[in-house]
Amino acid sequence: MIRAGRHHLVRTLADLAAQQGLGIDRYTRLKPYEAAGFPAPVSSEGARTKLYDGGQVDAYLQGDPVPRLPAGEDDADLLDRRESAAELGVSPDTWKKYKSDPILTAARTEVGGVEHWPRGTVRRYRDSRPGRSAAATAGGRPKHTGDQVPRDQVHALTAELLDADPAISAATVTAELGVHRDTAQDALTRLRADRIADYVEAHPGLTPAEAAAQLGYPAGQVRRATDRAGVVLRARHVGPYLAGVAAALHSAGWTTQEAAPDVQFPGDDRVVAAIVLDGVQAPVPALVWDERYGWRTAPSRRHPIAKGAALPSEGEGVRYLAGGITPPPGVVVAALTP
């Protein structure tokens, strides 16, 4: 985390490289930041972008004792997404859905290109989330009130109920939140699948079913969740590859998207992703990647992923690219080059 009052001191690896008169490529090859005694990052463990406290780094480079950062917790501490999720007791994937709340968006700030939120704001959001009192009330929602939780809040409120009772059923969620049984079941399945996947990543020797058992999820309720967890894990594994293709297409000037595309799980049994090619000189409207067959072109930017399990036939803007399931990014670009 970034300690209160020290956000202006934060430096990225690129900043450290420039400070020592090196290019970022050479700096990351030499890895001086891994030397014994070099200050630890202030970014969370596993964060993609490493951030460092400039005051500590300067002292280290000058040969002076590295000062300790303030201890304890301050409401002005800045937390990244992992730390914010931990503050709420949820997974980072669940935090993605929470962070769009107005309380959090108003306080969001970027430090070193990374989103952060003040600890005090995260706690205020935790204490003021809609439905907290209803979720904690044993009697649940009164019958025949006509109230219903808005669809965009179902996931977050179901997460609270699952936090309180890992064995909760869809029927109980329905009674507590006043939503349709199918909506409750879908929210539970998605939440449990994400948490099972998180647990397997933290304990690689476990199967999704074993992880579900250790999380306290009843075997009779989580078959769909364990199946989906396997798909979620495959999606996370292929994420860096998809990001590489998106970056190559961006470099070619065909898309404004640089990051890995969001994945979809049609039928909860396969991984699919789409990249919209919105550049002026883009050769096709969009590309779709499916773990069953690799890349294909799509004739529509609005709806590139066809509905249903059947593969679309070639023709009318659909063309399957050669090269296997995960051809190198350069091969994908070459296959589209006029």
mmCIF file of C-alpha atoms in Angstrom, residues 23-301:
data_model
loop_
_atom_site.group_PDB
_atom_site.id
_atom_site.type_symbol
_atom_site.label_atom_id
_atom_site.label_comp_id
_atom_site.label_asym_id
_atom_site.label_seq_id
_atom_site.Cartn_x
_atom_site.Cartn_y
_atom_site.Cartn_z
ATOM 1 C CA GLY A 23 16.583 2.437 -20.455
ATOM 2 C CA ILE A 24 13.736 0.415 -19.021
ATOM 3 C CA ASP A 25 14.629 -2.689 -21.074
ATOM 4 C CA ARG A 26 18.200 -2.745 -19.800
ATOM 5 C CA TYR A 27 17.086 -1.927 -16.272
ATOM 6 C CA THR A 28 14.646 -4.831 -16.146
ATOM 7 C CA ARG A 29 17.303 -7.166 -17.554
ATOM 8 C CA LEU A 30 19.820 -6.129 -14.893
ATOM 9 C CA LYS A 31 17.167 -6.202 -12.136
ATOM 10 C CA PRO A 32 19.054 -4.062 -9.581
ATOM 11 C CA TYR A 33 15.795 -3.835 -7.633
ATOM 12 C CA GLU A 34 16.227 -7.498 -6.698
ATOM 13 C CA ALA A 35 19.549 -6.880 -4.952
ATOM 14 C CA ALA A 36 19.791 -7.575 -1.226
ATOM 15 C CA GLY A 37 18.728 -4.557 0.795
ATOM 16 C CA PHE A 38 16.858 -2.844 -2.025
ATOM 17 C CA PRO A 39 13.554 -1.478 -0.654
ATOM 18 C CA ALA A 40 10.547 -3.729 -1.132
ATOM 19 C CA PRO A 41 7.768 -2.551 -3.441
ATOM 20 C CA VAL A 42 4.872 -0.686 -1.877
ATOM 21 C CA SER A 43 2.534 -2.326 -4.402
ATOM 22 C CA SER A 44 0.672 -5.440 -3.302
ATOM 23 C CA GLU A 45 2.176 -8.880 -3.716
ATOM 24 C CA GLY A 46 1.496 -10.166 -7.223
ATOM 25 C CA ALA A 47 0.722 -6.710 -8.634
ATOM 26 C CA ARG A 48 1.502 -6.377 -12.338
ATOM 27 C CA THR A 49 3.014 -2.892 -11.919
ATOM 28 C CA LYS A 50 5.645 -2.592 -9.211
ATOM 29 C CA LEU A 51 5.711 0.669 -7.284
ATOM 30 C CA TYR A 52 8.415 1.867 -4.896
ATOM 31 C CA ASP A 53 8.722 4.560 -2.255
ATOM 32 C CA GLY A 54 11.122 7.172 -3.611
ATOM 33 C CA GLY A 55 12.327 8.208 -0.161
ATOM 34 C CA GLN A 56 13.435 4.654 0.566
ATOM 35 C CA VAL A 57 15.033 4.207 -2.861
ATOM 36 C CA ASP A 58 16.993 7.468 -2.599
ATOM 37 C CA ALA A 59 18.377 6.475 0.792
ATOM 38 C CA TYR A 60 19.411 3.055 -0.532
ATOM 39 C CA LEU A 61 21.172 4.508 -3.591
ATOM 40 C CA GLN A 62 23.014 7.041 -1.409
ATOM 41 C CA GLY A 63 24.172 4.291 0.921
ATOM 42 C CA ASP A 64 22.134 5.639 3.825
ATOM 43 C CA PRO A 65 19.936 3.513 6.104
ATOM 44 C CA VAL A 66 16.613 2.867 4.436
ATOM 45 C CA PRO A 67 13.905 4.605 6.531
ATOM 46 C CA ARG A 68 10.974 2.564 7.741
ATOM 47 C CA LEU A 69 7.550 3.430 6.425
ATOM 48 C CA PRO A 70 4.885 4.501 8.940
ATOM 49 C CA ALA A 71 3.292 1.632 10.830
ATOM 50 C CA GLY A 72 -0.374 1.093 11.572
ATOM 51 C CA GLU A 73 -3.389 1.906 9.432
ATOM 52 C CA ASP A 74 -4.422 5.368 8.306
ATOM 53 C CA ASP A 75 -7.625 6.294 6.507
ATOM 54 C CA ALA A 76 -5.470 8.195 3.993
ATOM 55 C CA ASP A 77 -3.438 5.103 3.050
ATOM 56 C CA LEU A 78 -3.943 4.317 -0.642
ATOM 57 C CA LEU A 79 -4.902 0.723 -1.452
ATOM 58 C CA ASP A 80 -4.700 -0.972 -4.840
ATOM 59 C CA ARG A 81 -7.387 -3.378 -6.053
ATOM 60 C CA ARG A 82 -5.963 -6.398 -4.241
ATOM 61 C CA GLU A 83 -5.611 -4.518 -0.971
ATOM 62 C CA SER A 84 -9.065 -2.961 -1.328
ATOM 63 C CA ALA A 85 -10.555 -6.401 -1.926
ATOM 64 C CA ALA A 86 -8.757 -7.744 1.137
ATOM 65 C CA GLU A 87 -10.128 -4.844 3.208
ATOM 66 C CA LEU A 88 -13.639 -5.984 2.262
ATOM 67 C CA GLY A 89 -12.855 -9.696 2.553
ATOM 68 C CA VAL A 90 -13.667 -10.421 -1.100
ATOM 69 C CA SER A 91 -11.681 -11.574 -4.132
ATOM 70 C CA PRO A 92 -10.045 -9.093 -6.569
ATOM 71 C CA ASP A 93 -12.523 -10.241 -9.225
ATOM 72 C CA THR A 94 -15.408 -9.317 -6.934
ATOM 73 C CA TRP A 95 -13.788 -5.921 -6.293
ATOM 74 C CA LYS A 96 -14.044 -5.172 -10.040
ATOM 75 C CA LYS A 97 -17.805 -5.146 -9.627
ATOM 76 C CA TYR A 98 -17.746 -3.077 -6.428
ATOM 77 C CA LYS A 99 -15.419 -0.329 -7.653
ATOM 78 C CA SER A 100 -18.028 1.224 -9.966
ATOM 79 C CA ASP A 101 -20.014 2.413 -6.946
ATOM 80 C CA PRO A 102 -20.155 6.253 -6.853
ATOM 81 C CA ILE A 103 -18.530 6.370 -3.414
ATOM 82 C CA LEU A 104 -15.469 4.590 -4.798
ATOM 83 C CA THR A 105 -15.308 6.185 -8.231
ATOM 84 C CA ALA A 106 -15.302 9.657 -6.668
ATOM 85 C CA ALA A 107 -12.263 8.776 -4.545
ATOM 86 C CA ARG A 108 -10.330 6.721 -7.110
ATOM 87 C CA THR A 109 -6.882 8.006 -7.968
ATOM 88 C CA GLU A 110 -4.068 6.755 -10.165
ATOM 89 C CA VAL A 111 -0.546 6.505 -8.830
ATOM 90 C CA GLY A 112 2.100 5.186 -11.192
ATOM 91 C CA GLY A 113 -0.673 4.276 -13.629
ATOM 92 C CA VAL A 114 -2.357 2.021 -11.046
ATOM 93 C CA GLU A 115 -5.814 2.573 -9.565
ATOM 94 C CA HIS A 116 -5.903 3.217 -5.812
ATOM 95 C CA TRP A 117 -8.557 4.093 -3.237
ATOM 96 C CA PRO A 118 -8.165 5.655 0.241
ATOM 97 C CA ARG A 119 -8.540 3.111 3.020
ATOM 98 C CA GLY A 120 -11.110 5.309 4.725
ATOM 99 C CA THR A 121 -13.279 5.432 1.611
ATOM 100 C CA VAL A 122 -13.131 1.663 1.192
ATOM 101 C CA ARG A 123 -14.241 1.242 4.791
ATOM 102 C CA ARG A 124 -16.991 3.819 4.393
ATOM 103 C CA TYR A 125 -18.238 1.949 1.345
ATOM 104 C CA ARG A 126 -18.105 -1.314 3.289
ATOM 105 C CA ASP A 127 -20.198 0.141 6.073
ATOM 106 C CA SER A 128 -22.772 1.799 3.819
ATOM 107 C CA ARG A 129 -23.385 -0.836 1.137
ATOM 108 C CA PRO A 130 -27.062 -1.237 0.266
ATOM 109 C CA GLY A 131 -28.630 -4.303 1.773
ATOM 110 C CA ARG A 132 -26.192 -4.769 4.650
ATOM 111 C CA SER A 133 -28.940 -4.618 7.236
ATOM 112 C CA ALA A 134 -31.263 -6.834 5.214
ATOM 113 C CA ALA A 135 -28.540 -9.383 4.651
ATOM 114 C CA ALA A 136 -27.819 -9.477 8.362
ATOM 115 C CA THR A 137 -31.435 -9.789 9.429
ATOM 116 C CA ALA A 138 -32.504 -13.344 10.140
ATOM 117 C CA GLY A 139 -36.055 -12.741 8.959
ATOM 118 C CA GLY A 140 -34.938 -11.471 5.552
ATOM 119 C CA ARG A 141 -37.134 -9.358 3.296
ATOM 120 C CA PRO A 142 -40.757 -8.996 4.409
ATOM 121 C CA LYS A 143 -43.213 -10.765 2.140
ATOM 122 C CA HIS A 144 -45.408 -8.854 -0.298
ATOM 123 C CA THR A 145 -43.422 -5.602 0.006
ATOM 124 C CA GLY A 146 -42.839 -5.481 -3.736
ATOM 125 C CA ASP A 147 -39.213 -4.420 -3.186
ATOM 126 C CA GLN A 148 -36.506 -5.936 -5.343
ATOM 127 C CA VAL A 149 -32.750 -5.388 -5.389
ATOM 128 C CA PRO A 150 -31.611 -3.646 -8.596
ATOM 129 C CA ARG A 151 -29.873 -6.063 -10.947
ATOM 130 C CA ASP A 152 -26.534 -4.218 -10.745
ATOM 131 C CA GLN A 153 -26.430 -4.761 -6.956
ATOM 132 C CA VAL A 154 -27.309 -8.461 -6.896
ATOM 133 C CA HIS A 155 -23.735 -9.710 -7.282
ATOM 134 C CA ALA A 156 -22.323 -7.543 -4.488
ATOM 135 C CA LEU A 157 -25.142 -8.307 -2.065
ATOM 136 C CA THR A 158 -25.008 -12.024 -2.805
ATOM 137 C CA ALA A 159 -21.269 -11.868 -2.105
ATOM 138 C CA GLU A 160 -22.049 -10.542 1.383
ATOM 139 C CA LEU A 161 -24.441 -13.390 2.032
ATOM 140 C CA LEU A 162 -21.901 -15.941 0.784
ATOM 141 C CA ASP A 163 -19.231 -14.363 3.001
ATOM 142 C CA ALA A 164 -21.511 -14.887 5.999
ATOM 143 C CA ASP A 165 -22.561 -18.439 5.052
ATOM 144 C CA PRO A 166 -20.517 -20.456 2.509
ATOM 145 C CA ALA A 167 -23.281 -23.094 2.404
ATOM 146 C CA ILE A 168 -26.038 -20.633 1.555
ATOM 147 C CA SER A 169 -28.618 -21.829 -0.980
ATOM 148 C CA ALA A 170 -30.209 -20.011 -3.892
ATOM 149 C CA ALA A 171 -33.532 -20.215 -2.079
ATOM 150 C CA THR A 172 -32.100 -18.271 0.869
ATOM 151 C CA VAL A 173 -30.607 -15.618 -1.427
ATOM 152 C CA THR A 174 -34.002 -15.310 -3.110
ATOM 153 C CA ALA A 175 -35.712 -14.823 0.253
ATOM 154 C CA GLU A 176 -33.134 -12.320 1.508
ATOM 155 C CA LEU A 177 -32.862 -10.155 -1.616
ATOM 156 C CA GLY A 178 -36.254 -10.597 -3.235
ATOM 157 C CA VAL A 179 -34.816 -11.660 -6.607
ATOM 158 C CA HIS A 180 -35.829 -14.454 -8.940
ATOM 159 C CA ARG A 181 -34.499 -17.920 -8.077
ATOM 160 C CA ASP A 182 -32.588 -18.130 -11.381
ATOM 161 C CA THR A 183 -30.931 -14.761 -10.707
ATOM 162 C CA ALA A 184 -29.866 -15.911 -7.249
ATOM 163 C CA GLN A 185 -28.523 -19.210 -8.567
ATOM 164 C CA ASP A 186 -26.538 -17.493 -11.332
ATOM 165 C CA ALA A 187 -24.974 -15.029 -8.882
ATOM 166 C CA LEU A 188 -24.006 -17.831 -6.495
ATOM 167 C CA THR A 189 -22.516 -19.918 -9.304
ATOM 168 C CA ARG A 190 -20.383 -17.060 -10.616
ATOM 169 C CA LEU A 191 -19.196 -16.011 -7.164
ATOM 170 C CA ARG A 192 -18.327 -19.527 -6.075
ATOM 171 C CA ALA A 193 -16.563 -20.259 -9.372
ATOM 172 C CA ASP A 194 -14.364 -17.156 -9.038
ATOM 173 C CA ARG A 195 -13.515 -17.975 -5.428
ATOM 174 C CA ILE A 196 -12.792 -21.613 -6.219
ATOM 175 C CA ALA A 197 -10.460 -20.478 -9.006
ATOM 176 C CA ASP A 198 -8.727 -18.053 -6.594
ATOM 177 C CA TYR A 199 -8.265 -20.873 -4.089
ATOM 178 C CA VAL A 200 -6.855 -23.290 -6.671
ATOM 179 C CA GLU A 201 -4.368 -20.644 -7.815
ATOM 180 C CA ALA A 202 -3.278 -20.180 -4.208
ATOM 181 C CA HIS A 203 -3.139 -23.987 -3.663
ATOM 182 C CA PRO A 204 -2.080 -25.462 -7.039
ATOM 183 C CA GLY A 205 -2.268 -29.081 -5.874
ATOM 184 C CA LEU A 206 -6.034 -28.948 -5.410
ATOM 185 C CA THR A 207 -8.766 -29.737 -7.909
ATOM 186 C CA PRO A 208 -11.745 -27.343 -8.134
ATOM 187 C CA ALA A 209 -13.901 -29.874 -6.302
ATOM 188 C CA GLU A 210 -11.359 -30.144 -3.465
ATOM 189 C CA ALA A 211 -11.079 -26.351 -3.288
ATOM 190 C CA ALA A 212 -14.878 -26.071 -3.088
ATOM 191 C CA ALA A 213 -14.927 -28.494 -0.164
ATOM 192 C CA GLN A 214 -12.236 -26.541 1.692
ATOM 193 C CA LEU A 215 -14.185 -23.321 1.132
ATOM 194 C CA GLY A 216 -17.195 -24.919 2.768
ATOM 195 C CA TYR A 217 -19.365 -25.178 -0.342
ATOM 196 C CA PRO A 218 -21.778 -28.149 -0.214
ATOM 197 C CA ALA A 219 -20.958 -30.710 -2.912
ATOM 198 C CA GLY A 220 -24.589 -31.026 -3.934
ATOM 199 C CA GLN A 221 -24.840 -27.295 -4.716
ATOM 200 C CA VAL A 222 -21.642 -26.514 -6.581
ATOM 201 C CA ARG A 223 -21.251 -28.843 -9.566
ATOM 202 C CA ARG A 224 -21.861 -25.962 -11.998
ATOM 203 C CA ALA A 225 -19.566 -23.717 -9.981
ATOM 204 C CA THR A 226 -16.684 -26.216 -10.009
ATOM 205 C CA ASP A 227 -17.125 -26.741 -13.754
ATOM 206 C CA ARG A 228 -17.130 -22.998 -14.333
ATOM 207 C CA ALA A 229 -14.076 -22.582 -12.065
ATOM 208 C CA GLY A 230 -12.109 -24.784 -14.453
ATOM 209 C CA VAL A 231 -13.118 -22.499 -17.315
ATOM 210 C CA VAL A 232 -12.196 -19.405 -15.283
ATOM 211 C CA LEU A 233 -8.741 -20.865 -14.619
ATOM 212 C CA ARG A 234 -8.233 -21.544 -18.332
ATOM 213 C CA ALA A 235 -9.289 -17.971 -19.089
ATOM 214 C CA ARG A 236 -6.760 -16.586 -16.623
ATOM 215 C CA HIS A 237 -4.045 -18.793 -18.085
ATOM 216 C CA VAL A 238 -4.675 -17.545 -21.633
ATOM 217 C CA GLY A 239 -5.017 -13.895 -20.552
ATOM 218 C CA PRO A 240 -1.357 -12.930 -21.199
ATOM 219 C CA TYR A 241 -1.529 -14.462 -24.682
ATOM 220 C CA LEU A 242 -4.686 -12.511 -25.537
ATOM 221 C CA ALA A 243 -3.044 -9.356 -24.177
ATOM 222 C CA GLY A 244 -0.077 -9.970 -26.475
ATOM 223 C CA VAL A 245 -2.318 -10.266 -29.521
ATOM 224 C CA ALA A 246 -4.243 -7.114 -28.534
ATOM 225 C CA ALA A 247 -0.947 -5.226 -28.173
ATOM 226 C CA ALA A 248 0.232 -6.425 -31.606
ATOM 227 C CA LEU A 249 -3.028 -5.346 -33.237
ATOM 228 C CA HIS A 250 -2.756 -1.990 -31.467
ATOM 229 C CA SER A 251 0.806 -1.555 -32.745
ATOM 230 C CA ALA A 252 -0.487 -2.243 -36.255
ATOM 231 C CA GLY A 253 -2.911 0.667 -35.789
ATOM 232 C CA TRP A 254 -6.003 -1.517 -36.117
ATOM 233 C CA THR A 255 -7.430 -1.195 -32.612
ATOM 234 C CA THR A 256 -7.405 1.272 -29.747
ATOM 235 C CA GLN A 257 -7.450 -1.668 -27.306
ATOM 236 C CA GLU A 258 -4.085 -2.493 -25.772
ATOM 237 C CA ALA A 259 -5.053 -4.638 -22.784
ATOM 238 C CA ALA A 260 -6.268 -8.221 -22.807
ATOM 239 C CA PRO A 261 -9.882 -8.421 -23.990
ATOM 240 C CA ASP A 262 -12.593 -9.400 -21.542
ATOM 241 C CA VAL A 263 -13.391 -13.087 -21.825
ATOM 242 C CA GLN A 264 -16.828 -14.646 -21.988
ATOM 243 C CA PHE A 265 -17.938 -18.103 -20.909
ATOM 244 C CA PRO A 266 -20.786 -19.193 -23.214
ATOM 245 C CA GLY A 267 -22.601 -22.071 -21.581
ATOM 246 C CA ASP A 268 -20.084 -21.937 -18.708
ATOM 247 C CA ASP A 269 -17.987 -24.514 -20.587
ATOM 248 C CA ARG A 270 -15.598 -22.659 -22.916
ATOM 249 C CA VAL A 271 -13.506 -19.485 -23.116
ATOM 250 C CA VAL A 272 -14.235 -16.934 -25.843
ATOM 251 C CA ALA A 273 -12.911 -13.387 -26.346
ATOM 252 C CA ALA A 274 -13.360 -10.656 -28.928
ATOM 253 C CA ILE A 275 -11.184 -7.740 -30.024
ATOM 254 C CA VAL A 276 -12.929 -4.943 -31.890
ATOM 255 C CA LEU A 277 -10.741 -3.495 -34.655
ATOM 256 C CA ASP A 278 -11.801 0.137 -34.612
ATOM 257 C CA GLY A 279 -8.777 1.628 -36.379
ATOM 258 C CA VAL A 280 -9.304 3.525 -39.625
ATOM 259 C CA GLN A 281 -7.271 1.022 -41.659
ATOM 260 C CA ALA A 282 -8.491 -2.102 -39.845
ATOM 261 C CA PRO A 283 -8.866 -4.986 -42.331
ATOM 262 C CA VAL A 284 -11.926 -6.513 -40.579
ATOM 263 C CA PRO A 285 -14.472 -5.266 -38.008
ATOM 264 C CA ALA A 286 -13.453 -7.654 -35.226
ATOM 265 C CA LEU A 287 -11.567 -10.792 -34.251
ATOM 266 C CA VAL A 288 -12.884 -13.605 -32.064
ATOM 267 C CA TRP A 289 -10.780 -16.153 -30.188
ATOM 268 C CA ASP A 290 -12.358 -19.447 -29.117
ATOM 269 C CA GLU A 291 -10.364 -22.018 -27.165
ATOM 270 C CA ARG A 292 -11.776 -24.764 -29.404
ATOM 271 C CA TYR A 293 -10.403 -23.491 -32.717
ATOM 272 C CA GLY A 294 -8.390 -20.276 -32.323
ATOM 273 C CA TRP A 295 -9.004 -17.028 -34.218
ATOM 274 C CA ARG A 296 -11.677 -16.055 -36.706
ATOM 275 C CA THR A 297 -12.769 -12.772 -38.232
ATOM 276 C CA ALA A 298 -16.194 -11.378 -37.387
ATOM 277 C CA PRO A 299 -18.407 -9.206 -39.590
ATOM 278 C CA SER A 300 -19.834 -7.117 -36.718
ATOM 279 C CA ARG A 301 -18.245 -4.801 -34.172
#
